[in-house]
Amino acid sequence: MVTDEISALKEKTDSIINSKDSKAAGELIEALRKEILHANDLYYNHDNPEISDYEYDMKLEDLKALEAAFPEFYDRNSPSLNVGGNALRTAGVLVKHNVPMLSLLDVFSKEEISSFVREMREQFTNPEFVVEYKIDGLSMTLRYEKGRLVMAETRGDGIEFGEDVTANAFVIPDIKKTLEGDNIPDYLEIRGEVYMEKEAFDKVNAEQEKEGKTLFQNPRNCAAGTLRQLDPAIVKKRGLSMFIFNLQEVKGMAFKTHTEAYDFMHSLGIRTIENYKVCHTEEEVIAAIDAIAEDRERLLYDIDGAVVKLNSFEERAILGNTSKVPRWAVAYKYPPEEKEAVIKDIELTVGRTGRINPTAVFTPVRLCGTTVSRATLHNQDFINKLGIGIGDTVLVYKSGEIIPKIKSVVKGKRPEGVETFKMPDTCPVCGSPLFKDPGTADVKCTSATCPAQRLRNIINFVSRDAMDIKGLGDVYIEKLIDKGFLNDVSDIYTLKDRKAALVDLGIIGKEKNTEKLLSAIEESKNNPPEKLLTGLGINNVGKNAARDIMKHFKSMDALEEAALADDFSDKIQEVEDIGEITAKSIHEYFSVAENRELVNRLKKYGVNTFIAEESAPAGDEFAGKTFVITGTLPTMSRAEASDFITSHGGKVTGSVSKKTDYLVAGENAGSKLTKAQALGLPIISEDELKGML
């Protein structure tokens, strides 16, 4: 029955679009908007959806199709341009803090804790201290008016502005949307930590892996990225949690202590930090910190320290704050988490440049929220310095709580007969001699035709940022190399002449699949030459550098001529933002005869190596404006968004600065978003970018 209704709606939508009936379109658009907004309210605010996700998605698709066909009904508040059921927001909307969200002074030794306690005892008579968990998450403030949640904001710069994340706060189960109890204040502002439990984090990463997406490094990064999502449905699905740890402001009542405020918040149904301890002496404070350390492994969530704060609000007010931190609290940071693991193997892989990369494989250990079992050993010098051998017990930690690293060997646990690992004299893939790269600690394979390098070169060549040959995945490339079809990237363009053999062997599948791939290969010949330059895999030449270089030189022949000139460095550095290191890399590439022959073969096979006469831009709406793109956009790749901007007269750069006019932000936006917020730059979504036209 539902399917019939959806089909009928789709037919009606198509009929209106085909007939260009503006009146009927306006009526249906209005009706769909009301239905979708009602569905949003039920889903996000009441947890009681009346329609399935499929029905919702189909209605939203029909609304988008109608709005695209009848732009005269554009409405910034349309649910097609917004998400969620509350306070619909734009990416990066900043709100002014009512109360600064200061950070805490970090200390790293028990001596510093003792000093803090003694200092407080010198200033006050028998002060009380509260020792509580320092949750490893993202700080957020909640504002309530007459018991209803009206605003949720992130810390932002901590002093003036944070980011409005109200819509996302409404789908976090721990956050009270409406306070309960008989003594509800007219205004209440509280601060807490948004975090992700270990189990929820593991589920998210399992889903990311299943969908072939990048895994999150740790629960904190995942929680922070999730809270900044534009779609509350994603936030709800990922399962964030929150503890409150401070009363920021309250009107109409007063409290003497932090713990009294906690008791009051509990009466309103608010979830505060668990298992806090009230202490009076230096010894009690240290004991409470040690007890938290012992609990750390058993907790369902990650903590990275313990907070020690004065309990008395009067004493806090007397001490006040510096410009950055309160004087009445400190955060004791536990030493980096280290665990013992046993080295089971040392794997050697060959990089695209021929570099041999040793990786330690050890018994799995859980660190900073994730299970790890591998860490790079960098090179032979690093291995010698630590004296690592297969069978050794080592201490493993996470650098920056993200990257697994080996700190040292536990010498007392070395089994008899274990010796420091030595790199072989020959390549683990092709058997060619290895040599040490002069001036570095790197060991490289001497063979330019090493299968490992060949595989990575071809994978890079067909990737999205390079020649973007859809359908030619890693598995097919390995098969084609193994069967002798590919020796270098130029052989890709000879596959059409060997179609019969490909079909007979079934390497790409059936004939239809083979034809589809060969067609994609032919289409790639028409790519702009910066795609080819990116695909050549020259050190320090990524897609942005390649674009700027080819825009300057216009053809691969001109670039080669400049690279082989006596003053190659000066010639290549005429390109804006291209420095000496990149110029040298380009010179070294074209100085090798095999590489020049490869480029010539590509030209011979019809691959475009010059920039055609530029056609007129689609418009000049973005003329004089500089954009930076970050995160994953809903419908466009970054390359497509970049092309969209430049085709309308704008400029796209890779870093945020005061010269940036707009930051286009998508899912999992990171440090660029933070910097743009700090600089007060306009932050827009993909829809808003398109809407600027």
XYZ file of C-alpha atoms in Angstrom:
693
model
C 0.000 0.000 0.000
C 2.804 2.382 0.957
C 4.681 1.521 -2.244
C 1.564 2.379 -4.281
C 1.282 5.767 -2.568
C 4.950 6.533 -3.196
C 4.611 5.487 -6.846
C 1.532 7.678 -7.243
C 3.378 10.636 -5.728
C 6.322 10.062 -8.076
C 3.986 9.954 -11.087
C 2.310 13.157 -9.956
C 5.675 14.872 -9.483
C 6.911 13.785 -12.930
C 3.639 14.894 -14.531
C 3.844 18.364 -12.974
C 7.486 18.764 -14.033
C 6.797 17.601 -17.591
C 3.719 19.835 -17.944
C 5.518 22.786 -16.308
C 2.349 23.436 -14.281
C 3.600 26.115 -11.857
C 0.389 26.347 -9.842
C 0.219 22.590 -9.216
C 3.939 22.588 -8.380
C 3.481 25.300 -5.773
C 0.649 23.416 -4.107
C 2.534 20.103 -4.014
C 5.756 21.762 -2.793
C 3.871 23.398 0.073
C 2.181 20.116 0.998
C 5.439 18.133 0.906
C 7.249 20.711 3.016
C 4.555 20.491 5.699
C 4.638 16.679 5.683
C 8.435 16.532 5.903
C 8.632 19.147 8.676
C 6.005 17.203 10.631
C 8.004 13.991 10.106
C 11.163 15.777 11.302
C 9.408 16.920 14.464
C 8.170 13.425 15.270
C 11.540 11.813 14.507
C 13.955 14.248 16.148
C 11.906 15.797 18.950
C 9.527 13.035 20.006
C 11.347 9.844 18.974
C 8.062 8.660 17.491
C 8.241 8.509 13.668
C 5.030 7.805 11.772
C 6.568 7.001 8.385
C 9.459 4.776 7.324
C 12.863 6.098 6.316
C 12.077 4.991 2.759
C 8.837 7.008 2.615
C 10.623 10.012 4.074
C 13.506 9.765 1.584
C 11.161 9.401 -1.399
C 9.090 12.448 -0.392
C 12.254 14.463 0.112
C 13.536 13.430 -3.337
C 10.246 14.516 -4.935
C 10.447 17.859 -3.120
C 14.019 18.422 -4.333
C 13.031 17.555 -7.919
C 10.107 20.009 -7.835
C 12.194 22.797 -6.295
C 14.882 22.301 -8.944
C 12.300 22.430 -11.756
C 10.453 25.444 -10.288
C 13.130 27.711 -8.746
C 10.534 30.471 -8.221
C 9.449 28.587 -5.084
C 12.927 28.743 -3.499
C 12.695 29.051 0.304
C 15.786 29.091 2.544
C 13.736 27.389 5.271
C 12.682 24.461 3.094
C 13.425 21.067 4.728
C 15.308 20.148 1.543
C 17.935 22.728 2.505
C 17.916 22.031 6.237
C 18.000 19.077 8.561
C 16.430 17.944 11.795
C 13.527 19.098 13.867
C 14.862 22.060 15.809
C 16.753 25.297 15.406
C 17.726 24.366 11.856
C 21.185 25.729 11.316
C 23.830 26.454 8.758
C 27.285 24.883 8.976
C 29.609 26.935 11.151
C 27.010 29.341 12.594
C 28.740 31.003 15.534
C 26.960 32.114 18.710
C 28.263 34.363 21.468
C 29.074 32.752 24.798
C 27.083 33.988 27.795
C 29.806 32.586 30.057
C 33.348 31.934 28.751
C 34.182 28.243 28.291
C 37.738 28.357 29.592
C 40.125 25.433 29.450
C 41.906 24.024 32.498
C 45.543 24.314 33.483
C 47.118 20.919 32.760
C 49.630 19.490 35.234
C 51.615 16.307 34.771
C 53.105 15.407 38.147
C 51.886 14.654 41.649
C 54.236 17.395 42.901
C 52.250 19.980 40.923
C 49.002 18.658 42.412
C 50.472 18.901 45.905
C 51.601 22.445 45.197
C 48.099 23.416 44.036
C 46.464 21.927 47.144
C 48.952 23.627 49.484
C 48.401 26.968 47.741
C 44.626 26.684 48.193
C 45.033 25.721 51.869
C 47.251 28.758 52.439
C 44.549 31.070 51.081
C 41.454 29.476 52.616
C 40.585 27.764 55.886
C 40.078 24.037 55.389
C 39.022 24.250 51.698
C 37.178 21.331 50.121
C 38.329 19.818 46.827
C 36.288 17.816 44.344
C 38.242 15.221 42.355
C 36.449 13.845 39.286
C 37.008 12.148 35.941
C 38.414 14.184 33.073
C 36.346 12.776 30.206
C 38.143 12.610 26.858
C 35.545 14.289 24.653
C 34.286 17.609 23.367
C 33.065 20.414 25.621
C 29.527 21.738 25.156
C 27.300 24.215 26.995
C 23.508 23.855 27.307
C 21.150 26.774 27.939
C 17.676 26.237 29.400
C 14.896 28.831 29.615
C 11.967 27.960 31.904
C 13.085 24.337 31.775
C 13.322 23.975 27.992
C 16.571 23.491 26.088
C 17.017 26.504 23.794
C 20.694 26.418 22.842
C 23.647 24.032 22.693
C 27.057 25.401 21.733
C 30.575 24.060 21.380
C 33.581 25.658 23.053
C 34.841 27.406 19.906
C 37.458 29.972 20.909
C 36.465 29.544 24.572
C 36.143 33.279 25.165
C 33.672 34.857 22.776
C 32.142 32.437 20.288
C 31.132 28.791 19.942
C 29.263 26.846 17.252
C 25.513 26.321 17.461
C 24.847 22.569 17.616
C 21.334 22.692 19.100
C 19.775 20.409 16.491
C 22.361 17.737 17.259
C 21.970 18.098 21.033
C 18.295 17.180 20.717
C 19.171 13.657 19.541
C 21.732 12.855 22.274
C 19.861 10.687 24.816
C 21.745 11.987 27.891
C 20.673 15.578 27.236
C 17.426 16.660 28.863
C 15.226 18.490 26.376
C 12.829 19.511 29.148
C 13.850 19.662 32.801
C 11.782 17.836 35.394
C 10.965 18.670 39.021
C 9.225 21.402 41.034
C 12.046 23.922 41.350
C 12.941 24.785 37.750
C 14.897 28.060 37.350
C 13.968 30.696 34.786
C 17.441 30.370 33.263
C 20.058 27.654 33.672
C 23.332 27.260 31.820
C 25.430 24.135 32.345
C 28.599 22.785 30.771
C 29.626 19.228 30.098
C 31.565 16.825 27.922
C 30.183 15.040 24.875
C 31.887 11.702 24.370
C 31.479 8.290 22.780
C 31.498 5.024 24.685
C 33.985 2.404 23.520
C 31.259 0.038 22.286
C 29.518 2.787 20.291
C 32.860 3.782 18.758
C 33.634 0.209 17.719
C 30.203 -0.016 16.038
C 30.774 3.200 14.097
C 34.181 2.055 12.865
C 32.785 -1.358 11.914
C 30.172 0.420 9.806
C 32.816 2.716 8.288
C 34.928 -0.311 7.343
C 31.917 -2.126 5.880
C 31.150 0.887 3.668
C 34.800 1.307 2.629
C 35.127 4.642 4.433
C 38.033 6.018 6.476
C 38.121 4.761 10.064
C 38.083 7.213 12.954
C 41.315 7.326 14.950
C 39.756 7.339 18.431
C 36.435 7.969 20.225
C 37.199 11.620 20.904
C 37.843 12.451 17.247
C 34.721 10.542 16.269
C 32.609 12.376 18.871
C 33.965 15.767 17.804
C 33.363 15.093 14.108
C 29.904 13.713 14.798
C 28.802 16.699 16.895
C 29.617 19.028 13.987
C 27.532 17.016 11.532
C 24.862 18.878 9.585
C 22.478 15.941 9.787
C 21.127 15.081 13.274
C 20.101 11.664 11.929
C 23.807 10.760 11.664
C 24.414 12.086 15.186
C 21.531 10.000 16.521
C 22.767 6.866 14.758
C 26.304 7.151 16.118
C 25.217 7.213 19.763
C 26.905 10.111 21.545
C 26.764 10.491 25.337
C 27.223 13.447 27.697
C 28.171 14.202 31.310
C 27.668 17.640 32.899
C 30.622 18.887 34.963
C 29.882 22.535 35.788
C 27.139 25.020 36.602
C 27.841 28.033 34.391
C 24.988 30.335 35.395
C 21.597 30.181 37.123
C 18.980 32.874 37.740
C 16.633 33.076 40.713
C 18.601 30.845 43.102
C 22.104 30.385 44.515
C 24.338 27.508 45.581
C 27.279 27.460 47.957
C 29.191 24.543 46.484
C 29.828 22.583 43.324
C 28.452 19.393 44.880
C 25.309 21.212 46.013
C 24.820 22.305 42.407
C 25.303 18.681 41.327
C 22.574 17.576 43.742
C 20.237 20.232 42.357
C 20.956 19.184 38.775
C 20.242 15.561 39.696
C 16.821 16.663 40.970
C 16.125 18.089 37.499
C 17.098 14.807 35.818
C 20.469 16.050 34.572
C 23.307 13.514 34.255
C 26.528 14.730 35.890
C 30.045 13.317 36.216
C 30.043 9.990 38.070
C 31.949 8.881 41.170
C 33.395 12.240 42.183
C 35.198 12.457 45.521
C 35.203 15.322 48.070
C 38.634 15.699 49.678
C 40.247 17.957 52.299
C 43.934 17.059 52.414
C 46.788 16.662 49.994
C 46.915 12.928 50.737
C 43.193 12.484 50.059
C 43.436 14.311 46.719
C 46.391 12.169 45.565
C 44.590 9.003 46.679
C 41.465 10.020 44.724
C 43.563 10.613 41.588
C 45.196 7.196 41.968
C 41.788 5.548 42.466
C 40.534 7.078 39.222
C 43.641 5.744 37.442
C 42.820 2.246 38.702
C 39.232 2.573 37.421
C 40.356 3.801 34.007
C 40.522 0.440 32.273
C 37.119 -0.677 33.587
C 35.179 2.372 32.434
C 32.892 2.204 29.395
C 34.440 5.421 28.075
C 37.878 7.014 27.840
C 39.291 9.453 30.374
C 42.670 11.132 30.066
C 43.052 12.537 33.556
C 41.478 13.752 36.775
C 40.194 17.253 37.547
C 40.834 18.841 40.953
C 38.630 21.851 41.700
C 37.590 23.897 44.707
C 34.116 22.981 45.901
C 33.185 26.439 47.235
C 31.728 28.913 44.714
C 32.683 31.807 47.017
C 36.306 30.711 47.054
C 36.219 30.318 43.266
C 34.905 33.872 42.893
C 37.701 35.237 45.103
C 40.390 33.579 42.977
C 38.764 34.314 39.601
C 40.364 33.417 36.264
C 43.331 34.289 34.124
C 42.623 35.132 30.485
C 42.753 31.406 29.676
C 42.110 29.253 32.757
C 40.378 29.396 36.149
C 42.747 29.752 39.118
C 40.628 27.409 41.238
C 41.088 24.166 39.286
C 43.742 22.043 37.578
C 43.637 18.957 35.369
C 46.068 16.170 36.174
C 46.931 14.423 32.903
C 47.889 10.788 33.234
C 51.137 9.769 31.539
C 50.665 8.426 27.984
C 49.052 5.014 28.174
C 51.621 2.283 27.556
C 51.108 -1.455 27.281
C 53.334 -4.442 26.696
C 53.011 -6.454 23.490
C 55.029 -9.244 21.884
C 56.507 -8.781 18.392
C 55.145 -11.613 16.242
C 56.605 -10.539 12.902
C 58.262 -7.666 11.051
C 56.684 -7.178 7.631
C 58.510 -5.470 4.779
C 56.610 -3.604 2.071
C 57.863 -1.638 -0.907
C 56.535 1.885 -1.385
C 55.828 3.611 -4.685
C 59.300 5.204 -4.645
C 61.000 1.871 -3.901
C 61.449 2.601 -0.172
C 61.406 -0.481 2.058
C 58.978 0.031 4.935
C 59.365 -2.237 8.006
C 56.244 -2.697 10.157
C 56.062 -4.474 13.506
C 53.157 -6.890 13.962
C 52.457 -7.535 17.652
C 49.858 -9.063 19.956
C 46.768 -6.787 19.989
C 46.501 -4.212 22.795
C 43.880 -1.534 23.476
C 45.207 2.028 23.700
C 43.280 5.309 23.885
C 40.033 3.705 22.842
C 41.150 1.483 19.954
C 42.773 -1.923 19.536
C 46.141 -1.800 17.776
C 48.434 -4.566 16.539
C 50.832 -2.814 14.127
C 53.348 0.036 14.252
C 55.897 1.354 11.805
C 59.577 0.734 12.545
C 60.639 3.486 10.103
C 64.070 2.166 9.041
C 67.100 0.099 10.085
C 68.548 2.941 12.168
C 65.378 3.048 14.280
C 65.378 -0.742 14.674
C 69.047 -0.665 15.755
C 68.432 2.170 18.210
C 65.740 0.202 20.064
C 67.298 -3.199 19.418
C 64.005 -4.744 18.302
C 63.803 -8.397 17.296
C 60.995 -10.823 16.484
C 59.859 -12.345 19.798
C 60.739 -9.290 21.890
C 58.304 -7.778 24.377
C 57.937 -4.044 23.701
C 56.142 -1.049 25.221
C 53.534 0.347 22.839
C 51.958 3.798 23.115
C 50.030 6.222 20.923
C 51.648 9.425 19.716
C 49.124 12.214 20.168
C 46.725 9.450 21.267
C 46.363 8.525 17.579
C 49.390 6.865 15.983
C 50.661 3.568 17.514
C 54.390 3.643 18.238
C 56.942 1.446 19.961
C 58.734 3.124 22.855
C 61.254 0.516 23.936
C 62.135 -3.162 24.293
C 61.590 -4.844 27.666
C 65.046 -6.384 27.778
C 64.322 -8.574 30.778
C 61.656 -10.449 28.800
C 63.748 -11.230 25.688
C 63.547 -14.968 24.846
C 66.755 -16.831 24.362
C 68.124 -16.622 20.819
C 66.262 -13.422 19.795
C 68.484 -10.891 18.008
C 67.997 -7.398 16.626
C 66.244 -7.567 13.252
C 68.365 -6.874 10.167
C 66.945 -5.735 6.840
C 67.710 -8.118 3.961
C 70.138 -7.285 1.167
C 67.552 -7.927 -1.528
C 64.055 -6.632 -2.251
C 61.362 -8.752 -0.544
C 59.209 -8.500 -3.679
C 61.477 -8.767 -6.727
C 64.795 -9.959 -5.269
C 66.786 -7.023 -6.683
C 69.635 -5.572 -4.579
C 68.742 -2.899 -2.017
C 70.728 0.299 -1.528
C 70.774 2.972 1.181
C 69.542 6.309 -0.072
C 72.422 8.829 0.372
C 71.758 11.395 3.082
C 68.839 9.459 4.587
C 68.228 6.317 6.608
C 66.001 4.874 3.872
C 66.755 1.605 2.091
C 65.377 1.312 -1.451
C 64.939 -1.269 -4.161
C 67.206 -0.648 -7.159
C 64.775 -2.036 -9.751
C 62.609 0.445 -11.654
C 60.401 -2.471 -12.723
C 59.832 -3.878 -9.239
C 56.288 -5.290 -9.197
C 55.518 -3.591 -5.863
C 56.430 -0.175 -7.233
C 54.679 -0.942 -10.483
C 51.453 -1.841 -8.676
C 51.473 1.336 -6.578
C 52.378 3.507 -9.564
C 49.450 2.165 -11.568
C 47.040 2.437 -8.622
C 48.066 6.071 -8.232
C 47.744 6.694 -11.973
C 44.114 5.509 -12.183
C 43.001 7.121 -8.888
C 40.305 9.798 -8.679
C 42.784 12.670 -8.211
C 44.806 11.465 -11.188
C 43.382 9.915 -14.403
C 40.211 8.794 -12.608
C 39.675 5.573 -14.582
C 36.540 4.197 -12.988
C 36.321 0.422 -12.763
C 40.062 -0.234 -12.799
C 40.424 -1.193 -9.155
C 43.351 -2.626 -7.221
C 42.275 -6.256 -7.710
C 42.007 -5.904 -11.498
C 45.367 -4.113 -11.644
C 47.038 -6.954 -9.729
C 45.497 -9.522 -12.091
C 46.558 -7.555 -15.187
C 50.123 -7.292 -13.886
C 50.189 -10.960 -12.953
C 48.975 -12.001 -16.438
C 51.532 -9.781 -18.174
C 49.113 -7.149 -19.521
C 50.606 -4.231 -17.557
C 54.269 -3.391 -17.098
C 53.819 0.345 -16.651
C 50.993 2.908 -16.810
C 51.261 3.374 -20.560
C 50.208 -0.260 -21.096
C 46.732 0.697 -19.835
C 46.144 2.297 -23.236
C 47.101 -0.867 -25.125
C 44.415 -2.979 -23.446
C 41.854 -2.151 -26.160
C 44.027 -4.041 -28.656
C 43.947 -7.105 -26.383
C 40.223 -7.123 -25.693
C 39.716 -10.694 -26.923
C 42.383 -12.048 -24.583
C 40.926 -10.084 -21.663
C 37.482 -11.506 -22.307
C 38.788 -15.063 -22.772
C 40.661 -14.932 -19.483
C 37.763 -13.250 -17.703
C 40.091 -10.850 -15.892
C 37.555 -7.995 -15.870
C 34.545 -10.283 -15.943
C 32.137 -10.680 -18.833
C 32.494 -8.934 -22.205
C 30.121 -6.141 -21.163
C 32.277 -5.287 -18.126
C 35.427 -5.349 -20.244
C 33.893 -2.993 -22.810
C 32.789 -0.645 -20.038
C 36.316 -0.470 -18.624
C 37.917 0.007 -22.048
C 35.472 2.829 -22.690
C 36.476 4.500 -19.396
C 40.140 4.176 -20.396
C 39.465 5.840 -23.753
C 37.551 8.658 -22.062
C 40.481 9.300 -19.714
C 42.645 10.296 -22.692
C 40.697 13.552 -22.788
C 41.453 14.480 -19.190
C 43.184 17.819 -18.613
C 46.981 17.402 -18.424
C 47.137 18.221 -14.699
C 45.411 14.863 -14.168
C 48.209 13.166 -16.104
C 50.895 15.067 -14.191
C 49.318 13.976 -10.903
C 49.197 10.395 -12.171
C 52.921 10.302 -12.960
C 53.536 10.205 -9.208
C 56.350 12.752 -9.096
C 57.438 13.381 -5.507
C 55.882 16.532 -3.982
C 53.534 17.043 -6.945
C 49.947 16.550 -5.793
C 46.765 17.496 -7.613
C 46.799 21.176 -6.566
C 50.447 21.659 -7.494
C 49.867 19.819 -10.795
C 46.959 22.110 -11.636
C 49.016 25.260 -11.000
C 52.032 23.895 -12.873
C 50.093 22.967 -16.014
C 48.154 26.227 -15.940
C 51.545 27.964 -16.147
C 53.359 25.739 -18.669
C 50.324 24.769 -20.807
C 51.856 21.485 -22.034
C 53.899 18.518 -20.841
C 56.527 19.319 -23.504
C 56.989 22.826 -22.101
C 57.272 21.466 -18.555
C 59.851 18.877 -19.661
C 61.871 21.555 -21.442
C 61.887 23.718 -18.305
C 62.785 20.740 -16.095
C 65.850 19.913 -18.226
C 67.093 23.503 -18.503
C 70.220 24.612 -16.642
C 68.121 27.118 -14.714
C 65.281 24.620 -14.140
C 64.778 25.729 -10.530
C 64.143 29.352 -11.495
C 61.860 28.414 -14.377
C 59.683 26.032 -12.368
C 59.526 28.323 -9.351
C 57.888 30.943 -11.513
C 54.717 28.984 -10.699
C 52.997 30.480 -7.663
C 53.456 28.444 -4.439
C 55.951 26.038 -6.081
C 59.230 25.897 -4.165
C 62.729 24.566 -4.611
C 61.990 21.041 -3.333
C 59.154 20.506 -5.809
C 61.214 22.022 -8.634
C 64.035 19.585 -7.862
C 61.624 16.621 -7.814
C 60.304 17.555 -11.276
C 63.860 17.987 -12.578
C 64.887 14.575 -11.217
C 61.868 12.890 -12.778
C 62.446 14.222 -16.298
C 66.201 13.639 -16.016
C 65.541 9.881 -16.158
C 65.349 8.638 -19.749
C 62.831 5.886 -18.851
C 60.430 8.508 -17.513
C 60.703 10.683 -20.622
C 60.070 7.609 -22.781
C 56.995 6.807 -20.679
C 55.540 10.290 -21.245
C 56.248 9.970 -24.982
C 54.420 6.630 -25.123
C 51.421 8.187 -23.387
C 51.392 10.972 -26.001
C 51.694 8.376 -28.761
C 48.655 6.524 -27.395
C 46.604 9.721 -27.509
C 46.663 10.856 -23.887
C 46.149 14.617 -23.674
C 49.351 16.428 -22.653
C 48.438 20.036 -23.375
C 45.852 22.538 -22.188
C 43.288 23.341 -24.837
C 42.274 26.913 -25.412
C 40.200 27.841 -22.405
C 36.500 28.163 -23.016
C 34.513 31.017 -21.562
C 33.715 30.474 -17.879
C 30.173 29.566 -16.876
C 29.944 32.867 -15.012
C 31.811 35.370 -12.880
C 29.670 35.210 -9.752
C 32.682 34.197 -7.621
C 35.171 36.588 -9.242
C 37.664 37.916 -6.710
C 36.608 35.376 -4.078
C 38.875 32.726 -2.549
C 37.420 29.448 -1.279
C 38.767 26.550 0.771
C 36.985 23.159 0.704
C 37.095 20.745 3.653
C 35.320 17.559 4.681
C 33.097 15.284 2.604
C 30.376 17.132 0.698
C 26.941 15.511 0.214
C 26.883 15.229 -3.595
C 30.114 16.687 -4.974
C 33.696 15.498 -4.697
C 36.195 18.166 -3.708
C 37.482 18.192 -7.268
C 33.966 18.775 -8.609
C 33.361 21.532 -6.074
C 36.676 23.108 -7.034
C 35.786 22.984 -10.734
C 32.367 24.466 -9.949
C 33.956 27.408 -8.137
C 36.663 28.094 -10.711
C 34.169 27.836 -13.588
C 32.325 30.735 -12.005
C 35.396 32.900 -11.595
C 36.468 31.930 -8.065
C 39.794 30.686 -6.729
C 40.315 27.558 -4.611
C 43.262 27.206 -2.232
C 44.310 24.450 0.125
C 44.787 26.382 3.369
C 42.707 28.758 5.465
C 44.003 32.285 5.999
C 42.723 35.828 6.458
C 42.602 36.039 2.652
C 40.009 33.229 2.522
C 36.524 34.525 1.705
C 34.555 31.300 2.293
C 35.121 27.848 3.778
C 32.926 25.193 2.143
C 32.472 22.566 4.889
C 31.191 19.007 4.657
C 31.152 15.948 6.905
C 34.246 15.294 9.048
C 35.583 18.820 8.607
C 38.655 19.137 10.837
C 41.308 21.712 11.631
C 40.415 23.956 8.691
C 36.935 24.433 10.134
C 38.373 25.261 13.553
C 40.782 27.793 12.073
C 38.049 29.391 9.962
C 35.882 29.770 13.057
C 38.751 31.352 14.964
C 39.270 33.852 12.127
C 35.543 34.569 11.932
C 35.312 33.506 8.282
C 31.984 32.708 6.569
C 31.409 28.933 6.622
C 28.950 27.541 4.067
C 27.515 24.198 3.010
C 27.424 22.726 -0.500
C 23.787 23.840 -0.893
C 24.685 27.380 0.118
C 27.579 27.402 -2.336
C 25.175 26.513 -5.133
C 22.641 28.994 -3.767
C 25.157 31.829 -4.124
C 24.554 31.706 -7.867
